[in-house]
CSV table of C-alpha atoms and ligand atoms in Angstrom, one decimal:
chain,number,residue,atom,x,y,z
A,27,UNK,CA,30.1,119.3,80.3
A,28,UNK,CA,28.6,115.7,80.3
A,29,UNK,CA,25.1,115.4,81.8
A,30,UNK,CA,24.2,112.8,84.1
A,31,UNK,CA,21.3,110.8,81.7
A,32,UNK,CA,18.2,109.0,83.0
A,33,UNK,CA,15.3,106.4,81.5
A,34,UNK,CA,12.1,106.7,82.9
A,35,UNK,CA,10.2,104.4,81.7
A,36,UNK,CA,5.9,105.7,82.1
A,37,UNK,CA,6.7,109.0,81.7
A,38,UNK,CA,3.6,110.2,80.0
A,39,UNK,CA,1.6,110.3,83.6
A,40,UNK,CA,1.7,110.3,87.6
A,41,UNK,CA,5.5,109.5,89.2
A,42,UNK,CA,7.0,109.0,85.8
A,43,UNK,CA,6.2,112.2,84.7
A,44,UNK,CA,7.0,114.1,88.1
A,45,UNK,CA,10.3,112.1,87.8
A,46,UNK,CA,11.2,113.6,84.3
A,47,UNK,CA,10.6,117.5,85.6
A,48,UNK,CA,12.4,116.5,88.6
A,49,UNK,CA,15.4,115.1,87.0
A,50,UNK,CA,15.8,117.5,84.0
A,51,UNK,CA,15.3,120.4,86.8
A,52,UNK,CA,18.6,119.2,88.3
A,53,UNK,CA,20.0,118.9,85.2
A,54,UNK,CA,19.6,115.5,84.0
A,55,UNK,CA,19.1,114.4,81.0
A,56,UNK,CA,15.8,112.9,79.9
A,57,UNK,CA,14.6,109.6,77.7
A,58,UNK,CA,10.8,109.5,78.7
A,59,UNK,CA,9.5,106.0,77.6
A,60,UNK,CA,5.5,105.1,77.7
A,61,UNK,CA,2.8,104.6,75.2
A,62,UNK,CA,1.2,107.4,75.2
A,63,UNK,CA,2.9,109.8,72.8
A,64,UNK,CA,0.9,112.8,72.6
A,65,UNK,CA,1.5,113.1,76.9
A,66,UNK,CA,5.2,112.6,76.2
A,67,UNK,CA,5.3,115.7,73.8
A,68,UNK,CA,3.4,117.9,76.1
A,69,UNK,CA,6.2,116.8,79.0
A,70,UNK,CA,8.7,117.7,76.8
A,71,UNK,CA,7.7,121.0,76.1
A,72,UNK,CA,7.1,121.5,80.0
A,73,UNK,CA,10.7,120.1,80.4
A,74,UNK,CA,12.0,122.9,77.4
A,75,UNK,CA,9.8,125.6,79.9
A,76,UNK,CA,12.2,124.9,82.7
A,77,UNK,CA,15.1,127.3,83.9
A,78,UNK,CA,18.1,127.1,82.6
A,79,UNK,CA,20.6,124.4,83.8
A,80,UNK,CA,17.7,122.0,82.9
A,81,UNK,CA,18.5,118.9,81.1
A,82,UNK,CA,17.4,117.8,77.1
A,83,UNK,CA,14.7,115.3,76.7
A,84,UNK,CA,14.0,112.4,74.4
A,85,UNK,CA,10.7,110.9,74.1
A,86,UNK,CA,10.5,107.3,73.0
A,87,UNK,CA,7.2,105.6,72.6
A,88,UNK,CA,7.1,102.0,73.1
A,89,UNK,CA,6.0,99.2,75.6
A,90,UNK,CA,7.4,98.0,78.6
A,91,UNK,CA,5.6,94.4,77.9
A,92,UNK,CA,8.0,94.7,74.8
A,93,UNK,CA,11.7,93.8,75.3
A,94,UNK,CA,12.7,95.6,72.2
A,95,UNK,CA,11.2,98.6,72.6
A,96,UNK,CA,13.3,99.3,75.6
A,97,UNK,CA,16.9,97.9,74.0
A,98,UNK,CA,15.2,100.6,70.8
A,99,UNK,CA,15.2,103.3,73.9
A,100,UNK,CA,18.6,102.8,75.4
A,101,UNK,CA,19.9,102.6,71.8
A,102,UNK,CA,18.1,105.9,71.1
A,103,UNK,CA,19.0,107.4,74.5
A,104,UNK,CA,22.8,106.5,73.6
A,105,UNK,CA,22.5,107.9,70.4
A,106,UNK,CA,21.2,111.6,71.4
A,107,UNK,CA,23.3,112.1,74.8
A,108,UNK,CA,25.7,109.7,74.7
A,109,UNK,CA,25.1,108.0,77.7
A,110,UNK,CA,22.7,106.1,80.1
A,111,UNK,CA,23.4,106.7,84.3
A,112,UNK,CA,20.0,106.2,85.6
A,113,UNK,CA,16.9,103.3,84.9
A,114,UNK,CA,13.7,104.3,87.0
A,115,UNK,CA,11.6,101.2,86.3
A,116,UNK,CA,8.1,103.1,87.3
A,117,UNK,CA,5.4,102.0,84.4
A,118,UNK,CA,2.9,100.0,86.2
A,119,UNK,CA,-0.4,99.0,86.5
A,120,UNK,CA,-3.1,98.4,89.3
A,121,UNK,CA,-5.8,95.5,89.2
A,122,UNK,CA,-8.5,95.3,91.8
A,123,UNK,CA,-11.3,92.0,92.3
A,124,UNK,CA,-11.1,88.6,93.1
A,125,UNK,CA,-8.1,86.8,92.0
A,126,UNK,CA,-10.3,83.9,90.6
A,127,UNK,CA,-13.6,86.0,89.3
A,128,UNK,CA,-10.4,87.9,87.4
A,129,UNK,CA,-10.4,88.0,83.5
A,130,UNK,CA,-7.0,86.2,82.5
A,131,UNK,CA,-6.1,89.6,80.3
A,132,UNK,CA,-6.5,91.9,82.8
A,133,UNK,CA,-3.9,89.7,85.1
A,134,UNK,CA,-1.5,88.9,82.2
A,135,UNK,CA,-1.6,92.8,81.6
A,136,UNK,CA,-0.3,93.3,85.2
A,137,UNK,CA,2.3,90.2,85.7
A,138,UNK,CA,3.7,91.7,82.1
A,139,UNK,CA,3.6,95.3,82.8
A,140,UNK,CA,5.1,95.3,86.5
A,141,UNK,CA,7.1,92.7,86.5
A,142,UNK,CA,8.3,91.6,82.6
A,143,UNK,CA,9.0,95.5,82.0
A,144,UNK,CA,11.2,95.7,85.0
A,145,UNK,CA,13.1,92.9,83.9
A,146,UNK,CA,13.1,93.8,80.2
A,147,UNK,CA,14.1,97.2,81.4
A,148,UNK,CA,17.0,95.9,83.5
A,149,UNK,CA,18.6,94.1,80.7
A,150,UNK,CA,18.3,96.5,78.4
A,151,UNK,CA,20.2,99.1,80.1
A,152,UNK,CA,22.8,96.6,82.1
A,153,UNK,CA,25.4,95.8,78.8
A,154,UNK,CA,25.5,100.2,78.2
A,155,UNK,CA,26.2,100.8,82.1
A,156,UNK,CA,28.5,97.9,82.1
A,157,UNK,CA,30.7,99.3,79.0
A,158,UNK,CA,30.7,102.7,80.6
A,159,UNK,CA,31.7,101.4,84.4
A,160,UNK,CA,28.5,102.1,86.2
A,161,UNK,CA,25.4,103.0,86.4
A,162,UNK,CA,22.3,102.7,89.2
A,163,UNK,CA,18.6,101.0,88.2
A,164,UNK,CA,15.9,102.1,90.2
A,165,UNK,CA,12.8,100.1,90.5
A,166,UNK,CA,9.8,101.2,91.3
A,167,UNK,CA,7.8,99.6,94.2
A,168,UNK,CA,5.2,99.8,96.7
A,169,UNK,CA,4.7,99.7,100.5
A,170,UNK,CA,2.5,96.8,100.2
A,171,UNK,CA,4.9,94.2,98.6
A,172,UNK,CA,5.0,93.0,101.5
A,173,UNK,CA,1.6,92.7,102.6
A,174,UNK,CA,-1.1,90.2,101.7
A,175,UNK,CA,-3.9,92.5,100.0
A,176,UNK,CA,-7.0,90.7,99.3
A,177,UNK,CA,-8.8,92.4,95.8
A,178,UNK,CA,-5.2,93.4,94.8
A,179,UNK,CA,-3.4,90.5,95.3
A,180,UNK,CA,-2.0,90.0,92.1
A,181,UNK,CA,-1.0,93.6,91.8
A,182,UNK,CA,1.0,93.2,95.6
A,183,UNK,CA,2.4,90.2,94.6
A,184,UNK,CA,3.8,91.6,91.3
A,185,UNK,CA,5.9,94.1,93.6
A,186,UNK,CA,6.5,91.7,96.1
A,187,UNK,CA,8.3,90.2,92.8
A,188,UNK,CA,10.5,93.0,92.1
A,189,UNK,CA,11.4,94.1,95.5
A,190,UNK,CA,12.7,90.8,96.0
A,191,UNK,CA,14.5,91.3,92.4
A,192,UNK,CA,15.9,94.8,93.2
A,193,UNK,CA,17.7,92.7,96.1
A,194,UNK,CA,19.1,90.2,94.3
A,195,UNK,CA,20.0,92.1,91.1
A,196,UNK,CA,22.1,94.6,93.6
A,197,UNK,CA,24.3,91.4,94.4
A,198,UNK,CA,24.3,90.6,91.2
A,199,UNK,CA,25.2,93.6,89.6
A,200,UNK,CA,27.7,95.3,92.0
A,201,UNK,CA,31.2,94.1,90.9
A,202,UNK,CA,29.7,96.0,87.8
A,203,UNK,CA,29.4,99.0,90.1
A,204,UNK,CA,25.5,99.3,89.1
A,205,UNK,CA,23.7,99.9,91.7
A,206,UNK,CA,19.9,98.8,92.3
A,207,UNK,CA,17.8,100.5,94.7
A,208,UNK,CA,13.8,99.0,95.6
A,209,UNK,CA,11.8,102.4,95.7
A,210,UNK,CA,8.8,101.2,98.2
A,211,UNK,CA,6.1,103.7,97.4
A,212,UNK,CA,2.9,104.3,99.0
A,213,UNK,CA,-0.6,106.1,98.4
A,214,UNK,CA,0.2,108.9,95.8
A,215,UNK,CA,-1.9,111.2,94.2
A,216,UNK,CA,-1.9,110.2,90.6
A,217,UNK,CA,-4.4,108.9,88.0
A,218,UNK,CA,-3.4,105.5,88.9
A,219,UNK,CA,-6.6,104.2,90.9
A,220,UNK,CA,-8.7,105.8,87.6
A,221,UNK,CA,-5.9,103.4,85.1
A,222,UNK,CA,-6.2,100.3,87.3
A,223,UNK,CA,-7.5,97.6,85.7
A,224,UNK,CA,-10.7,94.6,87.3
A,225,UNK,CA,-14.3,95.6,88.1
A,226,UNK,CA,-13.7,97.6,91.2
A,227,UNK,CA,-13.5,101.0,91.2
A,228,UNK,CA,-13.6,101.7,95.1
A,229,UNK,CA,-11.2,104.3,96.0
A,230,UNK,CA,-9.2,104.4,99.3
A,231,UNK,CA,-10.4,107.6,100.8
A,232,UNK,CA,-8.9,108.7,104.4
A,233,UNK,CA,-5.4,107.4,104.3
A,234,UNK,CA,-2.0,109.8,103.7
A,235,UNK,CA,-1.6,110.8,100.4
A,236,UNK,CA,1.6,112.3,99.0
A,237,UNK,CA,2.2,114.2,96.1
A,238,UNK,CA,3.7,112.9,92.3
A,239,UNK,CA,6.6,115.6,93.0
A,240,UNK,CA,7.8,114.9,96.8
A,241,UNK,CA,7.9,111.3,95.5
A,242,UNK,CA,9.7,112.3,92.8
A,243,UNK,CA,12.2,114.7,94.3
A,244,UNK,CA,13.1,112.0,96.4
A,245,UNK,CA,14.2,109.5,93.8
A,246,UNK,CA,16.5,112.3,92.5
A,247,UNK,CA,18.1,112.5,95.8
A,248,UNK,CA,17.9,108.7,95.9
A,249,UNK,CA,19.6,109.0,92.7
A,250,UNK,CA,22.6,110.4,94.1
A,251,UNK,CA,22.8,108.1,97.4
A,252,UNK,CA,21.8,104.8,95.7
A,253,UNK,CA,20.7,103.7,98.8
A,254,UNK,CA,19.5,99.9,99.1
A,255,UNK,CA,15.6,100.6,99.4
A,256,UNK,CA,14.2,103.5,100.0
A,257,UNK,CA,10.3,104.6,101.8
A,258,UNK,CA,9.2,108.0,101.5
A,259,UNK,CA,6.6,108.4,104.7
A,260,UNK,CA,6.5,108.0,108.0
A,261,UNK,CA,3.0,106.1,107.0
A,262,UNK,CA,4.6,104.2,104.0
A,263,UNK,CA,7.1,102.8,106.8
A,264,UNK,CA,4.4,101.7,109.1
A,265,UNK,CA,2.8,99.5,106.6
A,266,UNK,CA,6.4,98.2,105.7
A,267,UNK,CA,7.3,97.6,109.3
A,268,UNK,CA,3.8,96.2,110.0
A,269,UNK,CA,4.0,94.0,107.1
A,270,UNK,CA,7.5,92.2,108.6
A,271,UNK,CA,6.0,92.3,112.4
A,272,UNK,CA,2.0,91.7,112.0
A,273,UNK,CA,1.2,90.6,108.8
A,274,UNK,CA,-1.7,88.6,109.8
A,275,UNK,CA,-3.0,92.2,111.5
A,276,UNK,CA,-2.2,93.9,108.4
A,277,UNK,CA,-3.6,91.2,105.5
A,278,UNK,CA,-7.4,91.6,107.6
A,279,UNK,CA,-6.8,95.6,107.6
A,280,UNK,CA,-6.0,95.5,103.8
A,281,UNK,CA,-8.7,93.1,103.4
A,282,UNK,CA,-11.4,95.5,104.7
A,283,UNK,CA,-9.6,98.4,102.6
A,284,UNK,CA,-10.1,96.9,99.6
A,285,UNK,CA,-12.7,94.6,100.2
A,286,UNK,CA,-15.7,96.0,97.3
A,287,UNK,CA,-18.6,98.2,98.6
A,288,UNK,CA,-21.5,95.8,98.8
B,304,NAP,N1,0.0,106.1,92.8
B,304,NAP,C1,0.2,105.3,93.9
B,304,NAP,O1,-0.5,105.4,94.9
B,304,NAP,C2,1.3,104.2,93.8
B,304,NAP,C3,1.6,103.6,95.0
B,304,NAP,C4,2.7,102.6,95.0
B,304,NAP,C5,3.3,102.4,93.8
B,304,NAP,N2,2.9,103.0,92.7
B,304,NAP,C6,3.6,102.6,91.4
B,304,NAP,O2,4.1,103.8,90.8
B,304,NAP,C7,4.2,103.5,89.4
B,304,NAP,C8,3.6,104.7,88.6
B,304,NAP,O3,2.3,104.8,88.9
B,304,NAP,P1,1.4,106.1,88.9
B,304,NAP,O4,0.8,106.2,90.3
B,304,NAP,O5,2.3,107.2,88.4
B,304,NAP,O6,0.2,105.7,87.9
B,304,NAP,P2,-0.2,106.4,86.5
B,304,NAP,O7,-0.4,107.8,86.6
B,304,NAP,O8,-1.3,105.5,86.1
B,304,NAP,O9,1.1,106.1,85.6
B,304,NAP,C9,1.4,104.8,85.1
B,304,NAP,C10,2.4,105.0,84.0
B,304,NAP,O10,2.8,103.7,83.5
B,304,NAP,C11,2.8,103.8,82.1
B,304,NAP,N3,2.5,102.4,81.6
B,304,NAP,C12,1.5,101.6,81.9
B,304,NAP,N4,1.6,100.5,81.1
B,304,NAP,C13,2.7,100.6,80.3
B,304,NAP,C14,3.2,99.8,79.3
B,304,NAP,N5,2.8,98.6,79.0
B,304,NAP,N6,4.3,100.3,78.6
B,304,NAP,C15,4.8,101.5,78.9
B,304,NAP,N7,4.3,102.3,79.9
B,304,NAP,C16,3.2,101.9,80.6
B,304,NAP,C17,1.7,104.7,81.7
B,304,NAP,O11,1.9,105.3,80.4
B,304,NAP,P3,1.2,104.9,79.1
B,304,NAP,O12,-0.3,104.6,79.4
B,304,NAP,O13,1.3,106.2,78.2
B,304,NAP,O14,1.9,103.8,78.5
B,304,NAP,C18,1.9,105.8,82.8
B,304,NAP,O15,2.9,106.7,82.3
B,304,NAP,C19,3.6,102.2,89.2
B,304,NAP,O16,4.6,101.2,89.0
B,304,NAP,C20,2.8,102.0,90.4
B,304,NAP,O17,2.5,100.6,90.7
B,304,NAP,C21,1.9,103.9,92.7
């Protein structure tokens, strides 16, 4: 029987890696893709723990930032399993200060991380799904695309980026019958806020959390629906919906959220 085969790329940590139990548990396939490659090994050998009916796993170690490294995964993935069904775009970085006290490296890092790795990863995988009539690219948001978030602005505005892609690539791509979903996730416990890059280390205590693996469960369901976007909390909706219908309200909230202790 011929598995169903996903990329994911940040696999080694957080969503990415909850993605990869998730989808080898129901029977996937699995190419994890990050940099770390020590974390990738000890997945795999989590993923070869599983029950049976789990799916194999590749791990490729490479660099979103890195066009080539992704075409080197989908070549790879193609190679073991023979096909590629599933992108989840998830690596991704956080930055939080000023936009203009900002070192410029720290906000390359996150333009080229969450928004040149989704698009490298897109056109890596597009010409395989293409030749093999399908296929469905899911791209990793957040709830606060679209919300102005003073002291993460330039994080925001690099999903605001890709959520507007994901809508456009789904027009784009569907006489290809690949289909492009815009994964709006909120506050999730992962080591994210410890990776994130800028001087401030505040930490948003109080708000709903959700869990690595009922964000990730959910993108497999997703996986199957290929819905058009997709929230995952009643909470996460809120700051979606209050985004579209106050965002003045909502920029002055996030502004006090994430405004640094004095
Ligand atoms: N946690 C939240 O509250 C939250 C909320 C909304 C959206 N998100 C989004 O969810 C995604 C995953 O974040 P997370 O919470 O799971 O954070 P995380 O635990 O810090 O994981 C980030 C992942 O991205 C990978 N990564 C970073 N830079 C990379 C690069 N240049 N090339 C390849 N892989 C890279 C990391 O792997 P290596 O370091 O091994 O490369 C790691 O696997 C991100 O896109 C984030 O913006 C998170």
């Amino acid at each position: 029987m011929t598995r169903a085969v996903v990329l994911i790329t940040g696999a080694s940590s957080g969503i990415g890696r909850a993605c990869a139990v998730a989808f080898a548990s129901a029977g996937y396939d699995v190419c994890g893709f990050a940099r770390n490659g020590e974390k990738l090994e000890t997945l795999g050998a989590e993923i070869e723990d599983l029950p049976a009916g789990r799916g194999g796993y590749l791990e490729v170690v490479g660099d979103v930032r890195r066009a080539d490294d992704l075409e080197a995964a989908v070549a790879r993935a193609v190679e073991r399993f023979g096909r590629l069904d599933v992108l989840v775009a998830n690596a991704g970085v956080g930055y939080s200060g000023t936009v203009v006290d900002a070192e410029w490296d720290d906000l390359q890092t996150v333009i080229d991380t969450n928004i040149s790795g989704v698009l490298h990863g897109a056109r890596a995988v597009t010409p395989q799904m293409r030749a093999q009539g399908g296929g469905n690219i899911m791209i990793v948001s957040s709830a606060v695309a679209g919300v102005h978030t003073p002291y993460t602005a330039v994080y925001s505005a690099s999903k605001a980026f890709v959520s507007s892609l994901a809508g456009a690539l789904r027009l784009e791509l569907e006489d290809d019958n690949i289909a492009v979903t815009d994964l709006l996730v909120g506050r999730t416990a992962t080591d994210f806020s410890a990776n994130r890059l800028g001087p401030v280390r505040k930490t948003m205590s109080g708000l709903p959390t959700q869990s690595a693996e009922a964000v990730a469960e959910a993108i497999v369901r997703a996986a199957r629906r290929k819905p058009k976007r997709l929230a995952f909390s009643w909470f996460d909706r809120l700051v979606l919906w209050g985004g579209v219908l106050a965002p003045g309200l909502m920029a002055r909230e996030a502004k006090k959220q994430y405004q640094p202790d004095e």
